[in-house]
């Protein structure tokens, strides 16, 4: 069995590329890197790689991580500027016994030394988003957090290896140096080839409070199905946050077990995800919470088109 699952509709095209390899017996690690790079390279996704929205100082700072569920090798970068593919840098760091999570200048020095492609990741479109937001913030007291499309993925290959990966520009208008959950092993992602893998998207500051990806994998290891595990972790954390803090940030989790079965849960209305396995072609779903369960619906062609049209429509400075 092989499979790959990812947060958000934007992962669809990258998954198409990864599936070709997985079908031929390619590794889950290559599938994750190929699929995430495709999202990083696409300029119209506002929370990942090139075209990602900048921090308060109009700099694009990127977080990414990679975990191999067989060897437990981990690699991650945080607050990294000016490199095209943070997921590849994270993966390369996973080959070392120590120094696996590098931040800022240290991460950039490593990437430079190892020949990773440099790129100015701030697009003209992202600058317009930034300028418009600065104007909005002047006019109203809105929260700096809006919209998020972090890519988080789990893949299983025919050899039974599970790998997870993430890549994000984090929150729009974050403080310089702010690090979210995405590069934090256990929180943004976790993989264990004896159970499965999970990855999260949403408000990192809240996701970290539940160490959600580790918790999902731990539950799957006890025999719980991926869907039951993500439901429990998502809704329990949502309740805990509301009880203790009066509100819960966005929480969405995707998971796949070592048999290629998958589950997705979210406490928001407009979450989408893409999944392909040996048993099912690459399919995008939208998903809705109904009580403590989730209802997944296959996204229509029209919905898929609209998603891209919305992201690519001309943007004017206010
Ligand atoms: C973060 N969890 O940096 C990320 C943001 C995110 O989709 O998920 N965006 O907090």
PDB file of C-alpha atoms and ligand atoms in Angstrom:
ATOM      1  CA  UNK A   1       0.000   0.000   0.000  1.00  0.00           C
ATOM      2  CA  UNK A   2       1.113   3.590  -0.619  1.00  0.00           C
ATOM      3  CA  UNK A   3      -0.547   6.923   0.094  1.00  0.00           C
ATOM      4  CA  UNK A   4      -0.148  10.638   0.607  1.00  0.00           C
ATOM      5  CA  UNK A   5      -2.393  13.166   2.346  1.00  0.00           C
ATOM      6  CA  UNK A   6      -2.013  16.924   2.669  1.00  0.00           C
ATOM      7  CA  UNK A   7      -3.630  20.001   4.132  1.00  0.00           C
ATOM      8  CA  UNK A   8      -5.561  22.261   1.742  1.00  0.00           C
ATOM      9  CA  UNK A   9      -6.603  22.024  -1.881  1.00  0.00           C
ATOM     10  CA  UNK A  10      -3.345  23.691  -2.946  1.00  0.00           C
ATOM     11  CA  UNK A  11      -1.486  20.399  -2.451  1.00  0.00           C
ATOM     12  CA  UNK A  12      -3.329  18.684  -5.298  1.00  0.00           C
ATOM     13  CA  UNK A  13      -0.882  19.356  -8.120  1.00  0.00           C
ATOM     14  CA  UNK A  14       2.136  18.449  -5.989  1.00  0.00           C
ATOM     15  CA  UNK A  15       0.450  15.208  -4.999  1.00  0.00           C
ATOM     16  CA  UNK A  16      -0.048  14.368  -8.676  1.00  0.00           C
ATOM     17  CA  UNK A  17       3.729  14.549  -9.124  1.00  0.00           C
ATOM     18  CA  UNK A  18       4.390  12.512  -5.971  1.00  0.00           C
ATOM     19  CA  UNK A  19       1.921   9.776  -6.909  1.00  0.00           C
ATOM     20  CA  UNK A  20       3.852   8.930 -10.071  1.00  0.00           C
ATOM     21  CA  UNK A  21       6.828   8.050  -7.872  1.00  0.00           C
ATOM     22  CA  UNK A  22       4.937   6.284  -5.114  1.00  0.00           C
ATOM     23  CA  UNK A  23       3.206   4.025  -7.634  1.00  0.00           C
ATOM     24  CA  UNK A  24       6.594   2.976  -8.967  1.00  0.00           C
ATOM     25  CA  UNK A  25       7.868   2.109  -5.499  1.00  0.00           C
ATOM     26  CA  UNK A  26       9.435   5.529  -4.835  1.00  0.00           C
ATOM     27  CA  UNK A  27      10.172   6.576  -1.274  1.00  0.00           C
ATOM     28  CA  UNK A  28       7.803   8.476   1.009  1.00  0.00           C
ATOM     29  CA  UNK A  29      10.615  10.967   1.658  1.00  0.00           C
ATOM     30  CA  UNK A  30      10.929  11.807  -2.048  1.00  0.00           C
ATOM     31  CA  UNK A  31       7.127  12.027  -2.316  1.00  0.00           C
ATOM     32  CA  UNK A  32       6.957  14.553   0.529  1.00  0.00           C
ATOM     33  CA  UNK A  33       9.802  16.677  -0.825  1.00  0.00           C
ATOM     34  CA  UNK A  34       8.453  16.648  -4.407  1.00  0.00           C
ATOM     35  CA  UNK A  35       4.895  17.509  -3.379  1.00  0.00           C
ATOM     36  CA  UNK A  36       5.853  20.246  -0.914  1.00  0.00           C
ATOM     37  CA  UNK A  37       8.316  21.842  -3.339  1.00  0.00           C
ATOM     38  CA  UNK A  38       5.508  22.189  -5.873  1.00  0.00           C
ATOM     39  CA  UNK A  39       3.492  24.176  -3.317  1.00  0.00           C
ATOM     40  CA  UNK A  40       6.522  26.263  -2.294  1.00  0.00           C
ATOM     41  CA  UNK A  41       7.250  27.172  -5.920  1.00  0.00           C
ATOM     42  CA  UNK A  42       3.708  28.280  -6.790  1.00  0.00           C
ATOM     43  CA  UNK A  43       3.586  32.076  -6.297  1.00  0.00           C
ATOM     44  CA  UNK A  44      -0.120  32.425  -5.553  1.00  0.00           C
ATOM     45  CA  UNK A  45      -0.273  30.439  -2.311  1.00  0.00           C
ATOM     46  CA  UNK A  46       0.027  33.063   0.365  1.00  0.00           C
ATOM     47  CA  UNK A  47       1.302  31.005   3.272  1.00  0.00           C
ATOM     48  CA  UNK A  48       3.959  28.785   1.725  1.00  0.00           C
ATOM     49  CA  UNK A  49       7.286  29.495   0.052  1.00  0.00           C
ATOM     50  CA  UNK A  50       7.513  31.926  -2.855  1.00  0.00           C
ATOM     51  CA  UNK A  51       4.712  34.456  -2.562  1.00  0.00           C
ATOM     52  CA  UNK A  52       4.211  33.730   1.141  1.00  0.00           C
ATOM     53  CA  UNK A  53       2.999  36.716   3.126  1.00  0.00           C
ATOM     54  CA  UNK A  54       5.630  38.670   5.044  1.00  0.00           C
ATOM     55  CA  UNK A  55       6.158  39.458   8.708  1.00  0.00           C
ATOM     56  CA  UNK A  56       5.600  42.856  10.332  1.00  0.00           C
ATOM     57  CA  UNK A  57       8.796  44.148   8.722  1.00  0.00           C
ATOM     58  CA  UNK A  58       7.824  43.015   5.232  1.00  0.00           C
ATOM     59  CA  UNK A  59      10.252  40.100   5.239  1.00  0.00           C
ATOM     60  CA  UNK A  60       9.194  36.580   4.276  1.00  0.00           C
ATOM     61  CA  UNK A  61      10.401  34.268   7.065  1.00  0.00           C
ATOM     62  CA  UNK A  62       9.825  30.583   6.443  1.00  0.00           C
ATOM     63  CA  UNK A  63       9.439  27.519   8.685  1.00  0.00           C
ATOM     64  CA  UNK A  64       9.665  23.908   7.479  1.00  0.00           C
ATOM     65  CA  UNK A  65      10.234  20.439   8.890  1.00  0.00           C
ATOM     66  CA  UNK A  66      10.746  16.844   7.839  1.00  0.00           C
ATOM     67  CA  UNK A  67      10.440  13.625   9.851  1.00  0.00           C
ATOM     68  CA  UNK A  68      11.246  10.072   8.813  1.00  0.00           C
ATOM     69  CA  UNK A  69       8.992   7.695  10.729  1.00  0.00           C
ATOM     70  CA  UNK A  70      11.317   4.700  10.358  1.00  0.00           C
ATOM     71  CA  UNK A  71      14.670   6.133  11.495  1.00  0.00           C
ATOM     72  CA  UNK A  72      13.088   8.993  13.504  1.00  0.00           C
ATOM     73  CA  UNK A  73      15.466  11.322  11.656  1.00  0.00           C
ATOM     74  CA  UNK A  74      14.219  14.914  11.967  1.00  0.00           C
ATOM     75  CA  UNK A  75      15.260  18.159  10.336  1.00  0.00           C
ATOM     76  CA  UNK A  76      13.777  21.646  10.486  1.00  0.00           C
ATOM     77  CA  UNK A  77      14.391  25.306   9.739  1.00  0.00           C
ATOM     78  CA  UNK A  78      12.676  28.324  11.231  1.00  0.00           C
ATOM     79  CA  UNK A  79      12.595  32.032  10.399  1.00  0.00           C
ATOM     80  CA  UNK A  80      14.610  31.302   7.252  1.00  0.00           C
ATOM     81  CA  UNK A  81      14.851  34.046   4.627  1.00  0.00           C
ATOM     82  CA  UNK A  82      15.688  34.059   0.921  1.00  0.00           C
ATOM     83  CA  UNK A  83      15.813  30.372   0.043  1.00  0.00           C
ATOM     84  CA  UNK A  84      13.507  28.774  -2.508  1.00  0.00           C
ATOM     85  CA  UNK A  85      12.756  25.418  -0.903  1.00  0.00           C
ATOM     86  CA  UNK A  86      12.811  25.240   2.904  1.00  0.00           C
ATOM     87  CA  UNK A  87      11.513  21.642   2.841  1.00  0.00           C
ATOM     88  CA  UNK A  88      14.658  20.486   1.022  1.00  0.00           C
ATOM     89  CA  UNK A  89      16.874  22.252   3.571  1.00  0.00           C
ATOM     90  CA  UNK A  90      14.889  20.672   6.427  1.00  0.00           C
ATOM     91  CA  UNK A  91      15.214  17.252   4.845  1.00  0.00           C
ATOM     92  CA  UNK A  92      18.942  17.614   4.383  1.00  0.00           C
ATOM     93  CA  UNK A  93      19.328  18.548   8.074  1.00  0.00           C
ATOM     94  CA  UNK A  94      17.605  15.282   8.988  1.00  0.00           C
ATOM     95  CA  UNK A  95      20.689  13.378   7.849  1.00  0.00           C
ATOM     96  CA  UNK A  96      22.724  14.604  10.849  1.00  0.00           C
ATOM     97  CA  UNK A  97      22.720  13.224  14.385  1.00  0.00           C
ATOM     98  CA  UNK A  98      22.609  16.728  15.926  1.00  0.00           C
ATOM     99  CA  UNK A  99      21.969  20.325  14.795  1.00  0.00           C
ATOM    100  CA  UNK A 100      18.626  19.298  13.327  1.00  0.00           C
ATOM    101  CA  UNK A 101      16.658  22.508  13.890  1.00  0.00           C
ATOM    102  CA  UNK A 102      18.386  25.662  12.655  1.00  0.00           C
ATOM    103  CA  UNK A 103      16.928  29.151  12.836  1.00  0.00           C
ATOM    104  CA  UNK A 104      17.451  32.468  11.056  1.00  0.00           C
ATOM    105  CA  UNK A 105      21.037  33.371  10.171  1.00  0.00           C
ATOM    106  CA  UNK A 106      22.319  29.919  11.168  1.00  0.00           C
ATOM    107  CA  UNK A 107      19.836  28.193   8.883  1.00  0.00           C
ATOM    108  CA  UNK A 108      20.730  30.557   6.035  1.00  0.00           C
ATOM    109  CA  UNK A 109      24.468  29.990   6.492  1.00  0.00           C
ATOM    110  CA  UNK A 110      23.885  26.225   6.375  1.00  0.00           C
ATOM    111  CA  UNK A 111      21.703  26.485   3.261  1.00  0.00           C
ATOM    112  CA  UNK A 112      24.242  28.711   1.535  1.00  0.00           C
ATOM    113  CA  UNK A 113      27.126  26.375   2.305  1.00  0.00           C
ATOM    114  CA  UNK A 114      25.221  23.380   1.009  1.00  0.00           C
ATOM    115  CA  UNK A 115      24.311  25.083  -2.255  1.00  0.00           C
ATOM    116  CA  UNK A 116      20.554  25.457  -1.822  1.00  0.00           C
ATOM    117  CA  UNK A 117      18.915  27.860  -4.264  1.00  0.00           C
ATOM    118  CA  UNK A 118      18.729  31.451  -3.081  1.00  0.00           C
ATOM    119  CA  UNK A 119      15.651  33.399  -4.009  1.00  0.00           C
ATOM    120  CA  UNK A 120      13.964  36.602  -2.954  1.00  0.00           C
ATOM    121  CA  UNK A 121      10.695  35.115  -1.728  1.00  0.00           C
ATOM    122  CA  UNK A 122       8.828  38.423  -1.486  1.00  0.00           C
ATOM    123  CA  UNK A 123       6.617  38.874  -4.558  1.00  0.00           C
ATOM    124  CA  UNK A 124       5.045  42.128  -5.760  1.00  0.00           C
ATOM    125  CA  UNK A 125       1.654  40.609  -4.985  1.00  0.00           C
ATOM    126  CA  UNK A 126       2.678  39.875  -1.386  1.00  0.00           C
ATOM    127  CA  UNK A 127       3.868  43.483  -1.078  1.00  0.00           C
ATOM    128  CA  UNK A 128       0.414  44.690  -2.119  1.00  0.00           C
ATOM    129  CA  UNK A 129      -1.198  42.403   0.493  1.00  0.00           C
ATOM    130  CA  UNK A 130       1.205  43.862   3.039  1.00  0.00           C
ATOM    131  CA  UNK A 131       0.507  47.485   2.151  1.00  0.00           C
ATOM    132  CA  UNK A 132      -3.242  46.898   2.162  1.00  0.00           C
ATOM    133  CA  UNK A 133      -3.009  45.230   5.535  1.00  0.00           C
ATOM    134  CA  UNK A 134      -1.016  48.099   6.982  1.00  0.00           C
ATOM    135  CA  UNK A 135      -3.804  50.438   5.853  1.00  0.00           C
ATOM    136  CA  UNK A 136      -6.499  48.175   7.302  1.00  0.00           C
ATOM    137  CA  UNK A 137      -4.673  47.970  10.605  1.00  0.00           C
ATOM    138  CA  UNK A 138      -4.530  51.736  10.768  1.00  0.00           C
ATOM    139  CA  UNK A 139      -8.272  51.977  10.193  1.00  0.00           C
ATOM    140  CA  UNK A 140      -9.503  49.180  12.418  1.00  0.00           C
ATOM    141  CA  UNK A 141      -8.283  47.083  15.294  1.00  0.00           C
ATOM    142  CA  UNK A 142      -8.331  43.781  13.443  1.00  0.00           C
ATOM    143  CA  UNK A 143      -6.256  40.840  14.500  1.00  0.00           C
ATOM    144  CA  UNK A 144      -3.023  40.363  12.574  1.00  0.00           C
ATOM    145  CA  UNK A 145      -3.937  36.752  11.996  1.00  0.00           C
ATOM    146  CA  UNK A 146      -5.935  35.999   8.911  1.00  0.00           C
ATOM    147  CA  UNK A 147      -6.019  33.200   6.403  1.00  0.00           C
ATOM    148  CA  UNK A 148      -3.592  30.330   6.586  1.00  0.00           C
ATOM    149  CA  UNK A 149      -2.602  27.717   4.091  1.00  0.00           C
ATOM    150  CA  UNK A 150       0.372  25.927   5.634  1.00  0.00           C
ATOM    151  CA  UNK A 151       1.143  22.777   3.771  1.00  0.00           C
ATOM    152  CA  UNK A 152       1.477  19.685   5.968  1.00  0.00           C
ATOM    153  CA  UNK A 153       1.767  16.204   4.497  1.00  0.00           C
ATOM    154  CA  UNK A 154       2.089  12.557   5.431  1.00  0.00           C
ATOM    155  CA  UNK A 155       3.192   9.888   2.995  1.00  0.00           C
ATOM    156  CA  UNK A 156       3.421   6.105   3.141  1.00  0.00           C
ATOM    157  CA  UNK A 157       5.477   4.151   0.597  1.00  0.00           C
ATOM    158  CA  UNK A 158       5.240   0.562  -0.589  1.00  0.00           C
ATOM    159  CA  UNK A 159       8.128  -0.389   1.703  1.00  0.00           C
ATOM    160  CA  UNK A 160       6.018   0.699   4.708  1.00  0.00           C
ATOM    161  CA  UNK A 161       7.923   3.886   5.542  1.00  0.00           C
ATOM    162  CA  UNK A 162       5.932   6.856   6.811  1.00  0.00           C
ATOM    163  CA  UNK A 163       7.327  10.390   6.387  1.00  0.00           C
ATOM    164  CA  UNK A 164       5.794  13.737   7.349  1.00  0.00           C
ATOM    165  CA  UNK A 165       6.687  17.274   6.249  1.00  0.00           C
ATOM    166  CA  UNK A 166       5.549  20.886   6.593  1.00  0.00           C
ATOM    167  CA  UNK A 167       6.320  24.242   5.007  1.00  0.00           C
ATOM    168  CA  UNK A 168       4.924  27.684   5.781  1.00  0.00           C
ATOM    169  CA  UNK A 169       5.496  31.408   5.902  1.00  0.00           C
ATOM    170  CA  UNK A 170       3.574  31.297   9.189  1.00  0.00           C
ATOM    171  CA  UNK A 171       1.226  34.040  10.203  1.00  0.00           C
ATOM    172  CA  UNK A 172       0.868  37.168   8.115  1.00  0.00           C
ATOM    173  CA  UNK A 173       2.286  40.172  10.019  1.00  0.00           C
ATOM    174  CA  UNK A 174       3.963  38.000  12.636  1.00  0.00           C
ATOM    175  CA  UNK A 175       6.782  39.492  14.671  1.00  0.00           C
ATOM    176  CA  UNK A 176      10.224  39.079  13.198  1.00  0.00           C
ATOM    177  CA  UNK A 177      11.634  35.852  14.621  1.00  0.00           C
ATOM    178  CA  UNK A 178       8.252  34.373  15.502  1.00  0.00           C
ATOM    179  CA  UNK A 179       8.234  30.597  15.063  1.00  0.00           C
ATOM    180  CA  UNK A 180       4.997  28.634  14.746  1.00  0.00           C
ATOM    181  CA  UNK A 181       4.174  24.978  15.223  1.00  0.00           C
ATOM    182  CA  UNK A 182       5.114  23.870  11.709  1.00  0.00           C
ATOM    183  CA  UNK A 183       8.853  23.254  12.332  1.00  0.00           C
ATOM    184  CA  UNK A 184       8.235  21.778  15.783  1.00  0.00           C
ATOM    185  CA  UNK A 185       8.382  17.988  15.790  1.00  0.00           C
ATOM    186  CA  UNK A 186       5.330  16.537  17.545  1.00  0.00           C
ATOM    187  CA  UNK A 187       3.297  19.663  17.032  1.00  0.00           C
ATOM    188  CA  UNK A 188       3.300  20.562  13.310  1.00  0.00           C
ATOM    189  CA  UNK A 189       4.126  17.014  12.279  1.00  0.00           C
ATOM    190  CA  UNK A 190       5.027  13.568  13.525  1.00  0.00           C
ATOM    191  CA  UNK A 191       5.720  10.222  11.864  1.00  0.00           C
ATOM    192  CA  UNK A 192       6.181   6.695  13.147  1.00  0.00           C
ATOM    193  CA  UNK A 193       6.239   3.946  10.540  1.00  0.00           C
ATOM    194  CA  UNK A 194       4.859   1.517  13.139  1.00  0.00           C
ATOM    195  CA  UNK A 195       1.685   3.619  13.464  1.00  0.00           C
ATOM    196  CA  UNK A 196       1.367   6.414  10.869  1.00  0.00           C
ATOM    197  CA  UNK A 197       1.841  10.150  10.624  1.00  0.00           C
ATOM    198  CA  UNK A 198       0.017  13.408  11.216  1.00  0.00           C
ATOM    199  CA  UNK A 199       0.390  17.065  10.375  1.00  0.00           C
ATOM    200  CA  UNK A 200      -1.424  20.191  11.524  1.00  0.00           C
ATOM    201  CA  UNK A 201      -2.346  23.635  10.261  1.00  0.00           C
ATOM    202  CA  UNK A 202      -3.976  26.583  12.000  1.00  0.00           C
ATOM    203  CA  UNK A 203      -2.926  28.891  14.782  1.00  0.00           C
ATOM    204  CA  UNK A 204       0.501  27.618  15.805  1.00  0.00           C
ATOM    205  CA  UNK A 205       0.370  29.166  19.256  1.00  0.00           C
ATOM    206  CA  UNK A 206      -2.705  27.042  20.038  1.00  0.00           C
ATOM    207  CA  UNK A 207      -1.696  23.898  18.127  1.00  0.00           C
ATOM    208  CA  UNK A 208       1.498  23.708  20.192  1.00  0.00           C
ATOM    209  CA  UNK A 209      -0.527  23.602  23.400  1.00  0.00           C
ATOM    210  CA  UNK A 210      -1.918  20.199  22.358  1.00  0.00           C
ATOM    211  CA  UNK A 211       1.265  18.751  20.746  1.00  0.00           C
ATOM    212  CA  UNK A 212      -1.353  17.550  18.320  1.00  0.00           C
ATOM    213  CA  UNK A 213       0.549  15.579  15.693  1.00  0.00           C
ATOM    214  CA  UNK A 214       2.355  13.435  18.259  1.00  0.00           C
ATOM    215  CA  UNK A 215      -0.889  12.859  20.112  1.00  0.00           C
ATOM    216  CA  UNK A 216      -2.671  11.664  16.958  1.00  0.00           C
ATOM    217  CA  UNK A 217       0.126   9.234  16.122  1.00  0.00           C
ATOM    218  CA  UNK A 218       0.220   7.986  19.715  1.00  0.00           C
ATOM    219  CA  UNK A 219      -3.504   7.241  19.585  1.00  0.00           C
ATOM    220  CA  UNK A 220      -3.162   5.478  16.223  1.00  0.00           C
ATOM    221  CA  UNK A 221      -0.432   3.344  17.783  1.00  0.00           C
ATOM    222  CA  UNK A 222      -2.976   2.094  20.331  1.00  0.00           C
ATOM    223  CA  UNK A 223      -5.087   0.884  17.397  1.00  0.00           C
ATOM    224  CA  UNK A 224      -7.393   3.868  17.042  1.00  0.00           C
ATOM    225  CA  UNK A 225      -8.437   4.683  13.464  1.00  0.00           C
ATOM    226  CA  UNK A 226      -6.951   7.852  11.929  1.00  0.00           C
ATOM    227  CA  UNK A 227     -10.370   9.519  11.782  1.00  0.00           C
ATOM    228  CA  UNK A 228     -11.167   8.748  15.435  1.00  0.00           C
ATOM    229  CA  UNK A 229      -7.701   9.921  16.484  1.00  0.00           C
ATOM    230  CA  UNK A 230      -7.874  13.288  14.683  1.00  0.00           C
ATOM    231  CA  UNK A 231     -11.448  13.863  15.885  1.00  0.00           C
ATOM    232  CA  UNK A 232     -10.452  13.240  19.487  1.00  0.00           C
ATOM    233  CA  UNK A 233      -7.336  15.409  19.405  1.00  0.00           C
ATOM    234  CA  UNK A 234      -8.960  18.284  17.505  1.00  0.00           C
ATOM    235  CA  UNK A 235     -12.166  18.497  19.491  1.00  0.00           C
ATOM    236  CA  UNK A 236     -10.572  17.817  22.892  1.00  0.00           C
ATOM    237  CA  UNK A 237      -8.055  20.626  22.320  1.00  0.00           C
ATOM    238  CA  UNK A 238     -10.779  22.939  21.025  1.00  0.00           C
ATOM    239  CA  UNK A 239     -12.762  22.318  24.245  1.00  0.00           C
ATOM    240  CA  UNK A 240      -9.746  22.667  26.527  1.00  0.00           C
ATOM    241  CA  UNK A 241      -8.780  25.981  24.954  1.00  0.00           C
ATOM    242  CA  UNK A 242     -12.285  27.360  25.249  1.00  0.00           C
ATOM    243  CA  UNK A 243     -12.514  26.186  28.863  1.00  0.00           C
ATOM    244  CA  UNK A 244      -9.179  27.655  29.910  1.00  0.00           C
ATOM    245  CA  UNK A 245      -8.857  30.683  27.641  1.00  0.00           C
ATOM    246  CA  UNK A 246     -12.342  31.511  26.419  1.00  0.00           C
ATOM    247  CA  UNK A 247     -11.525  30.818  22.782  1.00  0.00           C
ATOM    248  CA  UNK A 248      -9.732  28.388  20.495  1.00  0.00           C
ATOM    249  CA  UNK A 249      -7.651  29.212  17.422  1.00  0.00           C
ATOM    250  CA  UNK A 250      -7.992  27.312  14.170  1.00  0.00           C
ATOM    251  CA  UNK A 251      -7.052  23.642  14.437  1.00  0.00           C
ATOM    252  CA  UNK A 252      -6.941  21.280  11.432  1.00  0.00           C
ATOM    253  CA  UNK A 253      -5.161  17.934  11.342  1.00  0.00           C
ATOM    254  CA  UNK A 254      -4.555  15.349   8.615  1.00  0.00           C
ATOM    255  CA  UNK A 255      -3.369  11.815   9.390  1.00  0.00           C
ATOM    256  CA  UNK A 256      -2.609   8.531   7.659  1.00  0.00           C
ATOM    257  CA  UNK A 257      -1.819   5.213   9.289  1.00  0.00           C
ATOM    258  CA  UNK A 258       0.617   2.544   8.148  1.00  0.00           C
ATOM    259  CA  UNK A 259      -2.180   0.799   6.188  1.00  0.00           C
ATOM    260  CA  UNK A 260      -2.946   3.907   4.127  1.00  0.00           C
ATOM    261  CA  UNK A 261      -6.196   4.647   5.979  1.00  0.00           C
ATOM    262  CA  UNK A 262      -6.638   8.349   6.622  1.00  0.00           C
ATOM    263  CA  UNK A 263      -8.544  10.840   8.743  1.00  0.00           C
ATOM    264  CA  UNK A 264      -9.039  14.601   8.827  1.00  0.00           C
ATOM    265  CA  UNK A 265     -10.579  16.884  11.448  1.00  0.00           C
ATOM    266  CA  UNK A 266     -10.934  20.626  11.787  1.00  0.00           C
ATOM    267  CA  UNK A 267     -12.663  23.126  14.028  1.00  0.00           C
ATOM    268  CA  UNK A 268     -13.145  25.556  11.130  1.00  0.00           C
ATOM    269  CA  UNK A 269     -15.689  25.608   8.311  1.00  0.00           C
ATOM    270  CA  UNK A 270     -13.623  26.053   5.201  1.00  0.00           C
ATOM    271  CA  UNK A 271     -10.908  23.437   5.564  1.00  0.00           C
ATOM    272  CA  UNK A 272      -9.942  21.338   2.551  1.00  0.00           C
ATOM    273  CA  UNK A 273      -7.435  18.557   1.963  1.00  0.00           C
ATOM    274  CA  UNK A 274      -6.088  16.318  -0.787  1.00  0.00           C
ATOM    275  CA  UNK A 275      -5.403  12.595  -0.564  1.00  0.00           C
ATOM    276  CA  UNK A 276      -4.264   9.814  -2.882  1.00  0.00           C
ATOM    277  CA  UNK A 277      -3.647   6.165  -2.061  1.00  0.00           C
ATOM    278  CA  UNK A 278      -3.239   2.922  -3.934  1.00  0.00           C
ATOM    279  CA  UNK A 279      -6.980   2.480  -3.364  1.00  0.00           C
ATOM    280  CA  UNK A 280      -8.119   5.966  -4.447  1.00  0.00           C
ATOM    281  CA  UNK A 281      -7.034   8.558  -7.016  1.00  0.00           C
ATOM    282  CA  UNK A 282      -5.908  12.025  -5.940  1.00  0.00           C
ATOM    283  CA  UNK A 283      -9.067  13.593  -4.519  1.00  0.00           C
ATOM    284  CA  UNK A 284      -9.731  16.962  -2.913  1.00  0.00           C
ATOM    285  CA  UNK A 285     -12.331  17.121  -0.165  1.00  0.00           C
ATOM    286  CA  UNK A 286     -13.941  19.928   1.741  1.00  0.00           C
ATOM    287  CA  UNK A 287     -14.850  19.058   5.256  1.00  0.00           C
ATOM    288  CA  UNK A 288     -17.298  20.097   7.925  1.00  0.00           C
ATOM    289  CA  UNK A 289     -17.595  19.469  11.643  1.00  0.00           C
ATOM    290  CA  UNK A 290     -20.903  17.987  12.742  1.00  0.00           C
ATOM    291  CA  UNK A 291     -20.849  17.661  16.526  1.00  0.00           C
ATOM    292  CA  UNK A 292     -17.834  15.538  17.337  1.00  0.00           C
ATOM    293  CA  UNK A 293     -17.584  13.991  13.884  1.00  0.00           C
ATOM    294  CA  UNK A 294     -16.497  15.204  10.468  1.00  0.00           C
ATOM    295  CA  UNK A 295     -18.302  15.006   7.139  1.00  0.00           C
ATOM    296  CA  UNK A 296     -15.969  14.985   4.119  1.00  0.00           C
ATOM    297  CA  UNK A 297     -17.339  15.879   0.693  1.00  0.00           C
ATOM    298  CA  UNK A 298     -15.540  15.488  -2.621  1.00  0.00           C
ATOM    299  CA  UNK A 299     -14.894  18.989  -3.965  1.00  0.00           C
ATOM    300  CA  UNK A 300     -16.579  19.704  -7.303  1.00  0.00           C
ATOM    301  CA  UNK A 301     -14.619  20.763 -10.383  1.00  0.00           C
ATOM    302  CA  UNK A 302     -16.244  24.177 -10.041  1.00  0.00           C
ATOM    303  CA  UNK A 303     -15.034  24.497  -6.434  1.00  0.00           C
ATOM    304  CA  UNK A 304     -11.492  23.494  -7.440  1.00  0.00           C
ATOM    305  CA  UNK A 305     -11.442  26.101 -10.203  1.00  0.00           C
ATOM    306  CA  UNK A 306     -12.886  28.801  -7.972  1.00  0.00           C
ATOM    307  CA  UNK A 307     -10.185  28.192  -5.379  1.00  0.00           C
ATOM    308  CA  UNK A 308      -7.481  28.896  -7.930  1.00  0.00           C
ATOM    309  CA  UNK A 309      -9.352  31.826  -9.464  1.00  0.00           C
ATOM    310  CA  UNK A 310      -9.725  33.438  -6.042  1.00  0.00           C
ATOM    311  CA  UNK A 311      -6.049  33.075  -5.301  1.00  0.00           C
ATOM    312  CA  UNK A 312      -4.925  34.319  -8.699  1.00  0.00           C
ATOM    313  CA  UNK A 313      -7.326  37.196  -9.236  1.00  0.00           C
ATOM    314  CA  UNK A 314      -5.782  40.626  -9.805  1.00  0.00           C
ATOM    315  CA  UNK A 315      -4.937  42.446  -6.621  1.00  0.00           C
ATOM    316  CA  UNK A 316      -5.034  46.222  -6.341  1.00  0.00           C
ATOM    317  CA  UNK A 317      -3.471  48.461  -3.797  1.00  0.00           C
ATOM    318  CA  UNK A 318      -6.127  50.134  -1.655  1.00  0.00           C
TER     319      UNK A 318
HETATM  320  C1  LIG B   1       1.800  28.827  12.074  1.00  0.00           C
HETATM  321  N1  LIG B   1       0.454  26.853  11.801  1.00  0.00           N
HETATM  322  O1  LIG B   1       2.855  29.358  11.763  1.00  0.00           O
HETATM  323  C2  LIG B   1       1.152  27.889  11.090  1.00  0.00           C
HETATM  324  C3  LIG B   1       0.258  28.703  10.235  1.00  0.00           C
HETATM  325  C4  LIG B   1      -0.601  27.892   9.379  1.00  0.00           C
HETATM  326  O2  LIG B   1      -1.758  27.614   7.537  1.00  0.00           O
HETATM  327  O3  LIG B   1      -0.999  26.798   9.640  1.00  0.00           O
HETATM  328  N2  LIG B   1      -0.952  28.370   8.284  1.00  0.00           N
HETATM  329  O4  LIG B   1       1.215  29.061  13.135  1.00  0.00           O
END
